[in-house]
Amino acid sequence: MNFNEYPIESLMYITNRPEIVFTHGKGSWIYDNNGKRYLDFIQGWAVNSLGHCNEGMLDALNQQAKLLLNPSPAFYNEPMAKLANLLTQHSCFDKVFFANSGAEANEGAIKLARKWGRKFKDGAFEIITFDHSFHGRTLATMSASGKPGWDTIYAPQVPGFPKADLNDIASVEKLINAKTVAVMLEPIQGEGGVIPATREFMQQLRELTRKHNVLLIVDEVQSGCGRAGTLFAYELSGIEPDIMTLGKGIGGGVPLAALLSKAEIAVFEAGDQGGTYNGNPLMTAVGYSVISQLTAPGFLEGVRSRGEYLRAKLLELSEERGFNGERGEGLLRALLLGKDIGNEIVEKARDMQPDGLLLNAARPNLLRFMPALNVTTAEIDQMMAMLRSILDTL
Ligand SMILES: *Cc1c(COP(=O)(O)O)cnc(C)c1O
């Protein structure tokens, strides 16, 4: 169908979108209404952990769709229990609450920490978060985020989120007082430009939060579920947080998120937390397929080796073109361009012929790479060749 034949005028404007309509995808490739294909290194925004239309996920979705869609969140269902159990088996956490989006999981984490503060810490409610962090688009998670400008768009903000600087333990310590209940961070800031918290900083944070009886919350909506080369990014620093949130990759493309905590932190009482679709069997059955595939023998080793491969290729390109190197973990990486040419590259890559390339510039001076975790080295090579040909035209 021609672009003009789609009734797009009924959609509320929220951002500038290119004049193409995506119709289908398979693995690392996505196709538009003109039949043009694109090598996809965005993958739904680090969401399609197993690429487009993964067979195992489709089987789980189809089988569950015939059995039961939603018995109501007030009843148990089998996929919700199985996925929760799989997550606790493969993490340091004991309890799981399912949500529909990363922002909602983070709202849950904020509520859980505040509830814990009310119960055990004399009503402490402040959660220290970080400059340039991203935690979602609800009012509370926007207030928790350190994205420039977000303090004023929908003012007034939800109070109680003082901001510290990532990888600067003194900036955190300075903010701790009797009202502090938690510190919340992304182990790798994703939207902020793929900035990893150092192993040393994570360990200092764990020590500091223990010393002050303050909870440590990791937002692994982007860094979790294999993206960083380990099942969860907190594993990279050898610490155990008190609370973790997951989103994006856990559903492999379907709306699913989760809030996990240690048993002693799980203090919700009847009626404190819920949601109509939370833990519905259709989405949790898909999540079970995703996490089963990620934890299958050899899968995460493969993510790490392809992450190293991408890293080496990006460094090679950086040296060749005089860029500022690269950073990241596993298959969440950024190429530091040193100048604000990111958006131009993104547009040219998308519009390239005959095949396009989908990339993201999380900031104007860098490119972010978030391919499917099962991307092949041949596809990485193909992406690098396409990127080189675009750079040649600048
Ligand atoms: C994307 C993201 C969120 C928000 O997730 P949604 O599903 O869009 O609500 C929260 N935290 C981090 C780190 C993210 O990358």
CSV table of C-alpha atoms and ligand atoms in Angstrom, one decimal:
chain,number,residue,atom,x,y,z
A,1,MET,CA,0.0,0.0,0.0
A,2,ASN,CA,1.1,3.6,-0.7
A,3,PHE,CA,2.0,5.6,2.4
A,4,ASN,CA,-0.8,8.1,1.6
A,5,GLU,CA,-3.5,5.3,1.8
A,6,TYR,CA,-2.9,4.7,5.5
A,7,PRO,CA,-5.3,6.7,7.8
A,8,ILE,CA,-2.4,8.1,9.9
A,9,GLU,CA,-4.2,11.5,10.5
A,10,SER,CA,-6.2,9.9,13.2
A,11,LEU,CA,-3.1,9.3,15.3
A,12,MET,CA,-2.3,11.9,18.0
A,13,TYR,CA,0.9,13.7,17.2
A,14,ILE,CA,3.7,12.8,19.7
A,15,THR,CA,6.9,12.8,17.6
A,16,ASN,CA,8.1,13.2,14.1
A,17,ARG,CA,7.9,9.9,12.3
A,18,PRO,CA,9.3,9.0,8.8
A,19,GLU,CA,6.7,8.4,6.0
A,20,ILE,CA,6.9,4.6,6.0
A,21,VAL,CA,4.7,2.0,7.6
A,22,PHE,CA,6.4,-1.2,8.9
A,23,THR,CA,4.5,-4.3,8.0
A,24,HIS,CA,6.5,-7.4,9.1
A,25,GLY,CA,9.8,-8.6,10.3
A,26,LYS,CA,11.9,-11.7,10.8
A,27,GLY,CA,15.0,-12.0,12.9
A,28,SER,CA,17.3,-9.0,12.3
A,29,TRP,CA,15.2,-7.7,9.4
A,30,ILE,CA,12.1,-5.5,9.2
A,31,TYR,CA,10.1,-4.7,6.1
A,32,ASP,CA,8.0,-1.6,5.2
A,33,ASN,CA,5.0,-0.9,3.0
A,34,ASN,CA,7.2,-0.5,-0.1
A,35,GLY,CA,8.7,-3.9,0.4
A,36,LYS,CA,12.0,-2.4,1.3
A,37,ARG,CA,13.9,-4.2,4.0
A,38,TYR,CA,16.0,-2.8,6.9
A,39,LEU,CA,18.7,-4.3,9.0
A,40,ASP,CA,17.4,-3.6,12.4
A,41,PHE,CA,19.8,-2.5,15.1
A,42,ILE,CA,17.0,-0.7,17.1
A,43,GLN,CA,14.8,-3.8,17.5
A,44,GLY,CA,11.8,-2.1,19.0
A,45,TRP,CA,14.1,0.0,21.3
A,46,ALA,CA,16.2,-2.9,22.8
A,47,VAL,CA,12.9,-4.8,23.1
A,48,ASN,CA,13.0,-7.7,20.6
A,49,SER,CA,15.7,-9.6,22.4
A,50,LEU,CA,15.3,-12.6,20.1
A,51,GLY,CA,14.7,-10.6,16.9
A,52,HIS,CA,11.4,-10.1,15.0
A,53,CYS,CA,8.8,-12.9,15.3
A,54,ASN,CA,10.9,-15.5,17.1
A,55,GLU,CA,9.5,-19.0,16.6
A,56,GLY,CA,9.5,-20.1,20.2
A,57,MET,CA,7.7,-16.9,21.3
A,58,LEU,CA,5.1,-17.3,18.5
A,59,ASP,CA,4.4,-20.9,19.6
A,60,ALA,CA,4.0,-19.8,23.2
A,61,LEU,CA,1.7,-17.0,22.1
A,62,ASN,CA,-0.4,-19.1,19.9
A,63,GLN,CA,-0.7,-22.0,22.3
A,64,GLN,CA,-1.6,-19.8,25.2
A,65,ALA,CA,-4.1,-17.7,23.1
A,66,LYS,CA,-6.2,-20.9,22.7
A,67,LEU,CA,-6.1,-21.7,26.4
A,68,LEU,CA,-6.7,-18.6,28.5
A,69,LEU,CA,-6.2,-14.9,28.0
A,70,ASN,CA,-7.0,-13.4,31.3
A,71,PRO,CA,-8.7,-15.0,34.3
A,72,SER,CA,-8.3,-11.6,36.2
A,73,PRO,CA,-5.3,-10.5,38.3
A,74,ALA,CA,-7.1,-11.7,41.5
A,75,PHE,CA,-6.5,-15.4,40.5
A,76,TYR,CA,-3.4,-17.4,39.9
A,77,ASN,CA,-2.5,-18.7,36.4
A,78,GLU,CA,0.2,-21.2,35.4
A,79,PRO,CA,2.4,-19.1,33.1
A,80,MET,CA,2.6,-16.3,35.7
A,81,ALA,CA,3.8,-18.8,38.4
A,82,LYS,CA,6.2,-20.5,36.0
A,83,LEU,CA,7.8,-17.3,34.8
A,84,ALA,CA,8.1,-15.9,38.4
A,85,ASN,CA,9.8,-19.1,39.4
A,86,LEU,CA,12.2,-19.0,36.4
A,87,LEU,CA,13.2,-15.4,37.3
A,88,THR,CA,13.8,-16.2,41.0
A,89,GLN,CA,15.9,-19.3,40.1
A,90,HIS,CA,18.1,-17.2,37.8
A,91,SER,CA,18.5,-14.1,40.0
A,92,CYS,CA,19.3,-13.1,43.6
A,93,PHE,CA,15.6,-12.2,44.1
A,94,ASP,CA,12.8,-14.1,45.8
A,95,LYS,CA,9.5,-12.4,44.8
A,96,VAL,CA,8.1,-11.1,41.5
A,97,PHE,CA,5.2,-8.8,40.6
A,98,PHE,CA,4.4,-8.5,36.9
A,99,ALA,CA,3.6,-5.2,35.1
A,100,ASN,CA,2.9,-4.1,31.6
A,101,SER,CA,5.6,-1.5,31.0
A,102,GLY,CA,9.0,-0.5,32.4
A,103,ALA,CA,7.5,2.7,33.8
A,104,GLU,CA,4.8,0.7,35.6
A,105,ALA,CA,7.4,-1.7,37.1
A,106,ASN,CA,9.4,1.3,38.3
A,107,GLU,CA,6.3,2.9,39.8
A,108,GLY,CA,5.9,-0.4,41.7
A,109,ALA,CA,9.5,-0.2,42.9
A,110,ILE,CA,9.0,3.3,44.1
A,111,LYS,CA,5.8,2.3,46.0
A,112,LEU,CA,7.5,-0.8,47.5
A,113,ALA,CA,10.4,1.3,48.7
A,114,ARG,CA,8.1,3.9,50.2
A,115,LYS,CA,5.9,1.2,51.8
A,116,TRP,CA,9.1,-0.4,53.3
A,117,GLY,CA,10.2,3.1,54.6
A,118,ARG,CA,6.8,3.6,56.2
A,119,LYS,CA,7.0,0.2,57.9
A,120,PHE,CA,10.6,0.0,58.9
A,121,LYS,CA,12.3,3.5,58.5
A,122,ASP,CA,10.0,6.0,60.2
A,123,GLY,CA,8.3,7.1,57.1
A,124,ALA,CA,11.4,7.7,55.0
A,125,PHE,CA,10.4,8.2,51.4
A,126,GLU,CA,13.2,10.0,49.4
A,127,ILE,CA,14.7,8.0,46.6
A,128,ILE,CA,18.1,9.3,45.3
A,129,THR,CA,18.3,9.0,41.5
A,130,PHE,CA,20.8,10.2,39.0
A,131,ASP,CA,21.4,13.0,36.4
A,132,HIS,CA,20.7,11.8,32.9
A,133,SER,CA,18.8,8.7,34.1
A,134,PHE,CA,15.7,7.5,32.5
A,135,HIS,CA,13.0,5.6,34.4
A,136,GLY,CA,9.8,6.1,32.3
A,137,ARG,CA,7.0,8.4,31.4
A,138,THR,CA,4.5,8.4,34.2
A,139,LEU,CA,4.6,11.4,36.5
A,140,ALA,CA,6.5,9.7,39.3
A,141,THR,CA,9.0,8.0,36.9
A,142,MET,CA,9.5,11.3,35.0
A,143,SER,CA,10.3,12.9,38.4
A,144,ALA,CA,12.7,10.1,39.2
A,145,SER,CA,14.4,10.6,35.8
A,146,GLY,CA,17.3,13.0,35.3
A,147,LYS,CA,16.5,13.9,31.7
A,148,PRO,CA,17.1,17.6,31.0
A,149,GLY,CA,13.8,19.5,30.7
A,150,TRP,CA,11.6,16.8,32.3
A,151,ASP,CA,11.4,18.8,35.6
A,152,THR,CA,9.2,21.4,33.9
A,153,ILE,CA,7.1,19.9,31.1
A,154,TYR,CA,4.4,18.6,33.4
A,155,ALA,CA,5.2,20.5,36.5
A,156,PRO,CA,4.7,20.2,39.4
A,157,GLN,CA,6.8,17.1,39.8
A,158,VAL,CA,6.3,14.3,42.3
A,159,PRO,CA,8.5,15.2,45.2
A,160,GLY,CA,11.2,13.0,46.7
A,161,PHE,CA,13.8,12.3,44.0
A,162,PRO,CA,17.0,14.2,44.7
A,163,LYS,CA,19.6,13.8,42.0
A,164,ALA,CA,23.2,12.6,42.3
A,165,ASP,CA,26.0,12.2,39.7
A,166,LEU,CA,26.6,8.7,38.3
A,167,ASN,CA,30.0,7.2,39.3
A,168,ASP,CA,30.5,9.8,42.1
A,169,ILE,CA,29.9,8.2,45.4
A,170,ALA,CA,30.4,11.5,47.3
A,171,SER,CA,27.5,13.1,45.4
A,172,VAL,CA,25.2,10.3,46.7
A,173,GLU,CA,26.5,10.3,50.3
A,174,LYS,CA,25.9,14.1,50.4
A,175,LEU,CA,22.1,13.5,49.7
A,176,ILE,CA,21.5,10.8,52.3
A,177,ASN,CA,19.5,11.9,55.3
A,178,ALA,CA,16.9,10.5,57.7
A,179,LYS,CA,14.2,10.7,54.9
A,180,THR,CA,16.2,8.6,52.4
A,181,VAL,CA,14.7,5.2,51.8
A,182,ALA,CA,16.5,4.1,48.6
A,183,VAL,CA,19.0,4.8,45.8
A,184,MET,CA,17.7,3.9,42.3
A,185,LEU,CA,19.9,3.6,39.2
A,186,GLU,CA,20.3,2.0,35.8
A,187,PRO,CA,23.5,-0.2,36.0
A,188,ILE,CA,24.0,1.1,32.4
A,189,GLN,CA,22.3,4.4,31.6
A,190,GLY,CA,20.6,3.6,28.3
A,191,GLU,CA,18.7,6.7,27.1
A,192,GLY,CA,21.4,8.9,28.7
A,193,GLY,CA,23.9,7.5,26.1
A,194,VAL,CA,24.9,4.0,27.2
A,195,ILE,CA,26.9,5.1,30.2
A,196,PRO,CA,27.9,2.1,32.5
A,197,ALA,CA,28.0,2.6,36.3
A,198,THR,CA,31.5,1.3,37.1
A,199,ARG,CA,32.0,-1.9,39.1
A,200,GLU,CA,33.7,0.1,41.8
A,201,PHE,CA,30.8,2.6,42.0
A,202,MET,CA,28.2,-0.2,42.3
A,203,GLN,CA,30.2,-1.8,45.1
A,204,GLN,CA,30.6,1.6,46.9
A,205,LEU,CA,26.8,2.1,46.5
A,206,ARG,CA,26.0,-1.3,48.0
A,207,GLU,CA,28.3,-0.6,50.9
A,208,LEU,CA,26.9,3.0,51.5
A,209,THR,CA,23.3,1.9,51.3
A,210,ARG,CA,23.9,-1.0,53.7
A,211,LYS,CA,25.6,1.4,56.1
A,212,HIS,CA,22.6,3.8,56.1
A,213,ASN,CA,19.9,1.0,56.0
A,214,VAL,CA,18.8,2.3,52.6
A,215,LEU,CA,17.5,0.1,49.7
A,216,LEU,CA,19.4,-0.3,46.5
A,217,ILE,CA,17.1,-0.5,43.4
A,218,VAL,CA,18.4,-1.3,40.0
A,219,ASP,CA,16.3,-0.3,36.9
A,220,GLU,CA,17.3,-3.1,34.5
A,221,VAL,CA,14.5,-2.4,32.0
A,222,GLN,CA,17.1,-1.8,29.3
A,223,SER,CA,20.3,-3.5,30.7
A,224,GLY,CA,18.6,-6.7,31.9
A,225,CYS,CA,17.5,-9.9,30.2
A,226,GLY,CA,20.8,-10.7,28.6
A,227,ARG,CA,21.4,-7.3,27.0
A,228,ALA,CA,24.7,-6.7,28.9
A,229,GLY,CA,26.0,-10.3,28.3
A,230,THR,CA,24.9,-11.6,31.7
A,231,LEU,CA,21.3,-12.3,32.4
A,232,PHE,CA,21.2,-9.2,34.6
A,233,ALA,CA,23.7,-6.3,34.6
A,234,TYR,CA,24.0,-6.2,38.4
A,235,GLU,CA,25.9,-9.5,38.1
A,236,LEU,CA,28.8,-7.6,36.4
A,237,SER,CA,29.6,-5.8,39.6
A,238,GLY,CA,29.3,-8.8,41.9
A,239,ILE,CA,26.7,-7.2,44.2
A,240,GLU,CA,23.1,-8.0,45.1
A,241,PRO,CA,20.5,-5.2,45.0
A,242,ASP,CA,17.3,-5.3,47.1
A,243,ILE,CA,14.9,-4.5,44.2
A,244,MET,CA,15.2,-4.8,40.4
A,245,THR,CA,12.8,-3.9,37.6
A,246,LEU,CA,12.7,-5.5,34.2
A,247,GLY,CA,10.9,-4.5,31.0
A,248,LYS,CA,11.7,-4.2,27.3
A,249,GLY,CA,13.6,-7.5,26.6
A,250,ILE,CA,11.7,-9.7,29.1
A,251,GLY,CA,8.7,-9.7,26.7
A,252,GLY,CA,10.8,-9.9,23.5
A,253,GLY,CA,8.4,-7.5,21.9
A,254,VAL,CA,5.1,-8.0,23.8
A,255,PRO,CA,4.1,-5.7,26.7
A,256,LEU,CA,5.6,-7.3,29.8
A,257,ALA,CA,7.6,-6.0,32.8
A,258,ALA,CA,8.4,-7.1,36.2
A,259,LEU,CA,9.3,-5.9,39.7
A,260,LEU,CA,11.5,-8.2,41.8
A,261,SER,CA,12.7,-8.0,45.4
A,262,LYS,CA,14.3,-9.9,48.2
A,263,ALA,CA,11.8,-11.7,50.4
A,264,GLU,CA,12.2,-9.4,53.4
A,265,ILE,CA,11.5,-6.3,51.2
A,266,ALA,CA,8.3,-7.7,49.7
A,267,VAL,CA,6.0,-5.8,52.2
A,268,PHE,CA,2.9,-5.1,50.1
A,269,GLU,CA,-0.3,-5.9,51.9
A,270,ALA,CA,-3.6,-6.9,50.4
A,271,GLY,CA,-4.8,-4.2,48.1
A,272,ASP,CA,-1.5,-2.1,48.1
A,273,GLN,CA,-0.6,-3.0,44.5
A,274,GLY,CA,-2.3,-4.5,41.4
A,275,GLY,CA,-3.5,-3.9,37.9
A,276,THR,CA,-6.0,-5.4,35.5
A,277,TYR,CA,-3.5,-7.0,33.1
A,278,ASN,CA,-0.7,-7.7,35.6
A,279,GLY,CA,0.5,-11.2,35.3
A,280,ASN,CA,-1.9,-12.1,32.5
A,281,PRO,CA,-1.1,-15.6,31.1
A,282,LEU,CA,-0.8,-14.5,27.5
A,283,MET,CA,2.2,-12.2,28.1
A,284,THR,CA,3.8,-14.2,30.9
A,285,ALA,CA,3.7,-17.3,28.6
A,286,VAL,CA,5.7,-15.3,26.0
A,287,GLY,CA,8.1,-14.1,28.8
A,288,TYR,CA,8.6,-17.7,29.9
A,289,SER,CA,9.7,-18.6,26.3
A,290,VAL,CA,12.0,-15.6,26.2
A,291,ILE,CA,13.7,-16.2,29.5
A,292,SER,CA,14.0,-19.9,28.8
A,293,GLN,CA,15.8,-19.2,25.5
A,294,LEU,CA,18.1,-16.6,27.1
A,295,THR,CA,19.1,-19.1,29.9
A,296,ALA,CA,19.6,-22.1,27.5
A,297,PRO,CA,23.1,-23.4,27.6
A,298,GLY,CA,25.5,-21.3,25.6
A,299,PHE,CA,23.1,-18.4,24.8
A,300,LEU,CA,24.6,-15.7,27.0
A,301,GLU,CA,28.2,-16.8,26.1
A,302,GLY,CA,27.1,-16.1,22.5
A,303,VAL,CA,25.8,-12.6,23.5
A,304,ARG,CA,29.2,-11.9,25.2
A,305,SER,CA,31.2,-13.0,22.2
A,306,ARG,CA,29.1,-11.1,19.7
A,307,GLY,CA,29.3,-8.1,22.0
A,308,GLU,CA,33.1,-8.3,22.0
A,309,TYR,CA,33.0,-8.7,18.2
A,310,LEU,CA,30.8,-5.6,17.8
A,311,ARG,CA,33.1,-3.7,20.2
A,312,ALA,CA,36.2,-4.6,18.2
A,313,LYS,CA,34.5,-3.5,15.0
A,314,LEU,CA,33.4,-0.2,16.4
A,315,LEU,CA,36.8,0.5,17.8
A,316,GLU,CA,38.4,-0.2,14.5
A,317,LEU,CA,35.9,2.2,12.8
A,318,SER,CA,36.6,4.8,15.4
A,319,GLU,CA,40.3,4.7,14.8
A,320,GLU,CA,39.8,4.7,11.1
A,321,ARG,CA,37.5,7.8,11.2
A,322,GLY,CA,39.0,9.7,14.1
A,323,PHE,CA,36.0,9.2,16.5
A,324,ASN,CA,36.2,9.0,20.3
A,325,GLY,CA,35.9,5.3,20.8
A,326,GLU,CA,33.0,3.2,22.1
A,327,ARG,CA,31.5,2.1,25.3
A,328,GLY,CA,28.8,-0.3,26.7
A,329,GLU,CA,28.4,-3.9,27.8
A,330,GLY,CA,27.3,-7.0,25.8
A,331,LEU,CA,25.0,-5.9,22.9
A,332,LEU,CA,24.2,-2.5,24.3
A,333,ARG,CA,26.9,-0.3,22.9
A,334,ALA,CA,27.6,3.3,21.7
A,335,LEU,CA,30.0,4.7,19.2
A,336,LEU,CA,31.2,8.1,20.3
A,337,LEU,CA,31.3,10.3,17.2
A,338,GLY,CA,32.9,13.4,18.8
A,339,LYS,CA,30.5,15.7,16.9
A,340,ASP,CA,26.8,16.1,16.5
A,341,ILE,CA,26.3,14.0,13.3
A,342,GLY,CA,24.3,11.2,15.0
A,343,ASN,CA,20.9,12.2,13.7
A,344,GLU,CA,22.1,12.8,10.2
A,345,ILE,CA,23.6,9.3,10.1
A,346,VAL,CA,20.4,7.8,11.5
A,347,GLU,CA,18.3,9.4,8.7
A,348,LYS,CA,20.7,8.5,5.9
A,349,ALA,CA,21.0,4.9,7.2
A,350,ARG,CA,17.2,4.5,7.2
A,351,ASP,CA,16.8,6.0,3.7
A,352,MET,CA,19.7,4.1,2.1
A,353,GLN,CA,18.9,2.0,-1.0
A,354,PRO,CA,18.3,-0.8,-1.7
A,355,ASP,CA,18.4,-2.0,1.9
A,356,GLY,CA,18.1,0.4,4.9
A,357,LEU,CA,19.7,0.3,8.3
A,358,LEU,CA,17.9,1.2,11.6
A,359,LEU,CA,20.2,2.9,14.1
A,360,ASN,CA,19.5,5.2,17.0
A,361,ALA,CA,21.3,8.4,18.2
A,362,ALA,CA,20.6,8.4,21.9
A,363,ARG,CA,22.5,11.7,21.9
A,364,PRO,CA,23.4,13.8,18.9
A,365,ASN,CA,27.1,12.9,19.3
A,366,LEU,CA,26.8,9.1,19.5
A,367,LEU,CA,25.1,6.1,17.9
A,368,ARG,CA,23.5,3.4,20.0
A,369,PHE,CA,23.5,-0.2,18.9
A,370,MET,CA,20.9,-2.6,20.4
A,371,PRO,CA,20.5,-5.5,18.0
A,372,ALA,CA,18.7,-8.7,18.6
A,373,LEU,CA,20.7,-10.8,21.1
A,374,ASN,CA,20.9,-13.6,18.5
A,375,VAL,CA,22.2,-11.3,15.8
A,376,THR,CA,24.9,-13.0,13.7
A,377,THR,CA,28.5,-11.8,13.2
A,378,ALA,CA,27.7,-11.7,9.4
A,379,GLU,CA,24.8,-9.3,10.2
A,380,ILE,CA,27.2,-7.2,12.4
A,381,ASP,CA,29.6,-7.1,9.4
A,382,GLN,CA,26.8,-6.1,7.1
A,383,MET,CA,25.8,-3.3,9.5
A,384,MET,CA,29.4,-2.0,9.7
A,385,ALA,CA,29.7,-2.0,5.9
A,386,MET,CA,26.5,0.0,5.6
A,387,LEU,CA,27.6,2.4,8.3
A,388,ARG,CA,30.9,2.9,6.5
A,389,SER,CA,29.2,3.7,3.2
A,390,ILE,CA,27.0,6.3,4.9
A,391,LEU,CA,30.0,7.9,6.6
A,392,ASP,CA,31.6,8.2,3.2
A,393,THR,CA,28.8,10.4,2.0
A,394,LEU,CA,29.1,12.9,4.9
B,1,LIG,C1,12.6,2.2,28.4
B,1,LIG,C2,13.0,2.3,29.8
B,1,LIG,C3,12.0,2.5,30.8
B,1,LIG,C4,10.5,2.7,30.5
B,1,LIG,O1,10.0,1.6,30.0
B,1,LIG,P1,8.5,1.7,29.3
B,1,LIG,O2,8.2,0.3,29.0
B,1,LIG,O3,8.7,2.5,28.1
B,1,LIG,O4,7.6,2.3,30.3
B,1,LIG,C5,12.4,2.6,32.1
B,1,LIG,N1,13.7,2.5,32.5
B,1,LIG,C6,14.7,2.3,31.5
B,1,LIG,C7,16.1,2.1,32.0
B,1,LIG,C8,14.3,2.2,30.2
B,1,LIG,O5,15.3,2.1,29.3
